[in-house]
Coordinates of C-alpha atoms in Angstrom, one line a residue:
M1 CA 16.0 -45.7 42.6
S2 CA 19.3 -44.7 41.4
E3 CA 18.9 -45.1 37.5
A4 CA 15.6 -43.7 35.5
P5 CA 13.4 -46.3 34.6
F6 CA 12.8 -44.8 31.2
P7 CA 14.1 -46.1 27.9
S8 CA 15.4 -44.1 25.1
F9 CA 13.0 -42.8 22.3
P10 CA 15.1 -42.8 19.1
I11 CA 11.6 -42.2 17.0
S12 CA 9.8 -39.9 19.3
G13 CA 13.2 -38.0 20.0
I14 CA 12.2 -37.2 23.6
T15 CA 13.6 -37.4 26.8
I16 CA 11.7 -37.9 30.1
P17 CA 13.2 -36.1 33.1
T18 CA 14.8 -38.0 35.9
T19 CA 15.4 -35.6 38.3
P20 CA 14.7 -36.7 42.1
I21 CA 11.1 -35.5 42.3
V22 CA 10.2 -37.0 39.1
L23 CA 11.4 -40.5 40.1
A24 CA 9.7 -40.0 43.7
A25 CA 6.5 -39.2 41.9
L26 CA 6.7 -42.2 39.9
E27 CA 7.5 -44.0 42.7
Y28 CA 4.3 -42.8 44.5
S29 CA 2.3 -43.2 41.4
R30 CA 3.2 -47.1 41.8
S31 CA 2.7 -47.3 45.4
H32 CA -1.4 -45.8 44.9
T33 CA -3.0 -46.7 41.4
S34 CA -2.5 -49.9 39.5
V35 CA 0.2 -50.7 36.6
A36 CA -2.4 -49.7 34.1
T37 CA -3.1 -46.2 35.2
V38 CA 0.8 -45.9 35.7
N39 CA 1.5 -46.7 32.4
H40 CA -0.9 -44.4 30.8
C41 CA 0.3 -41.7 32.9
L42 CA 3.7 -42.3 31.3
R43 CA 2.5 -42.6 27.8
S44 CA 0.6 -39.3 28.6
T45 CA 4.2 -37.7 29.6
A46 CA 5.6 -38.9 26.4
F47 CA 3.0 -37.6 24.4
A48 CA 3.5 -34.5 26.0
L49 CA 7.0 -33.9 25.2
I50 CA 6.5 -35.1 21.5
L51 CA 3.9 -32.3 21.5
A52 CA 6.6 -29.8 23.4
R53 CA 9.4 -31.0 21.0
K54 CA 7.3 -30.2 17.7
D55 CA 5.1 -27.0 18.9
P56 CA 7.2 -23.8 19.3
A57 CA 4.4 -22.6 21.7
Y58 CA 6.2 -25.0 24.3
A59 CA 9.5 -24.2 23.2
S60 CA 10.1 -22.6 27.0
I61 CA 8.3 -25.2 28.7
D62 CA 9.8 -27.1 31.7
P63 CA 9.9 -30.6 31.4
E64 CA 10.1 -31.3 34.9
T65 CA 6.8 -29.4 35.4
I66 CA 5.0 -31.5 32.8
A67 CA 6.3 -34.5 34.0
I68 CA 5.2 -34.3 37.2
C69 CA 1.6 -33.5 36.2
T70 CA 1.1 -35.8 33.9
I71 CA 2.7 -38.9 36.0
L72 CA 0.5 -37.7 39.0
H73 CA -3.0 -36.6 37.1
D74 CA -4.8 -39.8 37.8
M75 CA -4.1 -40.0 41.4
G76 CA -7.7 -39.3 41.9
W77 CA -7.9 -43.3 40.5
A78 CA -5.9 -44.3 43.7
T79 CA -6.2 -47.9 44.7
T80 CA -5.2 -46.7 48.1
K81 CA -8.5 -45.4 49.0
S82 CA -7.6 -43.6 52.0
L83 CA -6.3 -41.0 49.9
L84 CA -9.8 -40.0 48.3
S85 CA -12.4 -38.0 49.4
K86 CA -16.0 -39.1 49.3
D87 CA -17.3 -35.4 48.0
K88 CA -15.0 -34.3 45.2
R89 CA -14.4 -35.2 41.6
F90 CA -11.8 -37.2 40.7
E91 CA -9.7 -34.7 39.1
V92 CA -10.0 -32.7 42.7
D93 CA -8.9 -35.7 44.5
G94 CA -5.6 -36.2 42.0
A95 CA -4.6 -32.2 42.4
N96 CA -5.1 -32.4 45.7
I97 CA -2.8 -35.5 46.4
A98 CA -0.6 -34.2 43.8
R99 CA -0.2 -30.7 45.8
D100 CA 0.4 -32.7 49.1
F101 CA 2.8 -34.8 47.8
I102 CA 4.7 -31.9 46.3
Q103 CA 4.7 -30.1 49.6
T104 CA 6.0 -32.9 51.3
E105 CA 8.7 -33.4 48.7
I106 CA 9.5 -29.5 49.3
A107 CA 9.6 -30.2 53.5
H108 CA 12.1 -32.9 53.0
A109 CA 14.3 -31.3 50.5
D110 CA 18.0 -31.3 51.0
H111 CA 18.6 -28.5 49.0
D112 CA 17.1 -25.1 48.6
D113 CA 17.2 -24.9 44.9
V114 CA 14.1 -27.4 45.0
K115 CA 12.6 -25.4 47.5
A116 CA 12.5 -22.5 45.2
K117 CA 12.1 -24.3 42.1
F118 CA 8.8 -25.5 43.2
D119 CA 7.4 -22.0 44.6
E120 CA 3.6 -21.2 45.6
H121 CA 3.1 -20.5 41.3
R122 CA 4.6 -23.8 40.1
V123 CA 2.5 -25.9 42.7
Q124 CA -0.5 -24.4 41.8
L125 CA 0.2 -24.9 38.0
V126 CA 0.3 -28.4 38.7
W127 CA -2.8 -28.2 40.8
D128 CA -4.5 -26.6 37.6
A129 CA -3.3 -28.8 35.1
I130 CA -4.1 -31.9 37.1
A131 CA -8.1 -30.6 38.4
L132 CA -8.7 -29.1 34.5
H133 CA -7.5 -32.0 32.5
T134 CA -10.5 -33.5 31.6
T135 CA -11.9 -29.7 30.7
P136 CA -10.1 -29.0 27.5
S137 CA -12.3 -26.1 26.4
I138 CA -11.1 -24.5 30.0
A139 CA -7.3 -25.8 29.9
A140 CA -6.4 -25.0 26.8
H141 CA -6.6 -21.2 27.6
K142 CA -5.4 -21.4 31.1
Q143 CA -0.8 -21.7 31.0
K144 CA 0.7 -23.5 29.0
E145 CA 1.8 -26.1 31.2
V146 CA -1.8 -26.7 32.2
A147 CA -2.9 -26.6 28.1
L148 CA 0.1 -29.2 27.5
T149 CA -1.0 -31.4 30.6
T150 CA -4.5 -31.6 28.9
F151 CA -3.6 -32.0 25.0
G152 CA -0.7 -35.2 26.4
I153 CA -3.2 -37.1 28.0
L154 CA -5.5 -36.9 25.0
G155 CA -2.6 -38.1 23.2
D156 CA -3.2 -41.4 24.9
F157 CA -6.5 -41.9 23.9
V158 CA -6.5 -40.7 20.0
G159 CA -2.7 -41.3 19.5
P160 CA -2.0 -40.5 15.8
H161 CA -5.4 -39.0 15.3
H162 CA -4.6 -36.3 17.9
P163 CA -6.2 -32.8 16.1
S164 CA -2.3 -31.2 16.2
G165 CA -1.8 -33.5 13.7
M166 CA 1.8 -33.9 15.5
I167 CA 2.1 -37.6 16.7
T168 CA 3.0 -39.8 14.0
V169 CA 1.9 -43.6 13.9
D170 CA 5.7 -44.4 14.5
E171 CA 5.9 -42.3 17.3
Y172 CA 2.9 -43.8 18.9
K173 CA 3.9 -47.3 18.7
E174 CA 7.2 -46.5 20.4
I175 CA 5.3 -45.2 23.0
V176 CA 3.0 -47.8 23.8
R177 CA 5.8 -50.4 23.6
A178 CA 7.8 -48.8 26.0
F179 CA 4.8 -48.4 28.4
P180 CA 2.0 -51.1 27.9
R181 CA -1.7 -50.9 27.7
A182 CA -1.8 -53.3 30.6
G183 CA -5.5 -53.9 30.7
F184 CA -6.5 -49.8 30.3
R185 CA -9.0 -50.2 28.3
E186 CA -10.8 -52.6 30.4
E187 CA -9.9 -50.9 33.6
M188 CA -10.7 -47.3 33.0
P189 CA -14.6 -47.7 32.4
R190 CA -14.6 -50.0 35.7
I191 CA -13.2 -46.9 37.6
M192 CA -15.7 -44.7 36.4
C193 CA -18.8 -46.6 36.9
A194 CA -17.3 -47.3 40.4
M195 CA -17.4 -43.5 41.0
C196 CA -21.3 -43.5 39.4
A197 CA -21.9 -45.9 42.1
E198 CA -20.0 -44.8 45.2
K199 CA -20.2 -41.1 44.8
P200 CA -22.3 -40.1 41.9
E201 CA -22.9 -36.6 43.4
V202 CA -19.7 -35.6 41.8
T203 CA -20.5 -37.2 38.5
Y204 CA -23.7 -35.8 37.1
D205 CA -21.7 -32.4 35.2
N206 CA -19.0 -34.6 33.8
F207 CA -18.0 -37.3 31.2
V208 CA -17.7 -39.7 34.0
G209 CA -21.6 -39.5 34.3
E210 CA -21.8 -40.5 30.6
M211 CA -19.7 -43.5 31.3
G212 CA -22.3 -44.5 34.1
L213 CA -25.2 -44.0 31.7
K214 CA -23.8 -45.8 28.7
L215 CA -22.5 -48.5 30.6
G216 CA -25.8 -48.9 32.3
V217 CA -24.5 -48.7 36.2
E218 CA -27.4 -50.0 38.4
G219 CA -29.8 -47.2 39.5
Y220 CA -27.5 -44.3 38.3
R221 CA -29.9 -43.1 35.5
E222 CA -32.5 -42.2 37.7
K223 CA -30.0 -40.5 40.2
W224 CA -28.8 -38.8 37.0
E225 CA -32.4 -37.6 35.9
K226 CA -32.6 -36.0 39.2
N227 CA -29.8 -34.0 39.2
R228 CA -29.5 -33.0 35.2
M229 CA -27.8 -29.9 35.6
T230 CA -29.8 -27.9 33.0
D231 CA -32.8 -29.0 35.0
V232 CA -31.5 -27.8 38.2
L233 CA -30.4 -24.6 36.9
L234 CA -33.8 -23.8 35.3
G235 CA -35.9 -25.2 38.1
S236 CA -33.7 -22.9 40.4
L237 CA -34.4 -19.9 38.6
E238 CA -38.0 -20.6 38.5
A239 CA -38.1 -21.4 42.1
C240 CA -36.4 -17.6 42.8
K241 CA -39.2 -16.0 40.9
K242 CA -41.2 -15.4 43.8
Y243 CA -38.5 -13.6 45.6
E244 CA -38.3 -11.1 42.7
E245 CA -42.0 -9.8 42.5

């Protein structure tokens, strides 16, 4: 890929990095996820960079790291099912896939600076950012890269209603024109419901389960009722009483 596949953004005033590893991440995402997912990830990248441009708290953020985090953040939705686990949340699948991708890129890098740049700390930042991207109450208190990844992804769902107040209507329109929805509103619930049906045990304590309940995945409510975290925790405490007397 000799040229960057990204348009200019005169309204938003951002530039998506075009380093070899970012372009490789984009190609990897395109090879293993749908167009709707890829465009969602690119919009998330753009919104994260808009926030970084406007918020002084992110002035020192590395845009390459943010681009990798956001472009790969939904690899847990891979259409290449061999990449996915049968027993992990999609966020953890995505984080593991991204880590494996980066480590492969490092192993084949021609320049030592690439290997030095993506040291163990930075690879862990990418893993944390992806694993926590649906848990803003935790991500917001982690490293800036982790927080910004979550807030950028949120931008694709709330747009100009972003709690930061930093995404304008014109910026939102510019980003969505560049990377159209491509059926994302319909595809995302289908992916969530498929998880509830195929590996429900990793959906009981997160928003995926809420989606399964709301959209009526067959047989899911009964499974969820048996595995509600409050009941499991309180019931376990009660069962342990006999060992404490």
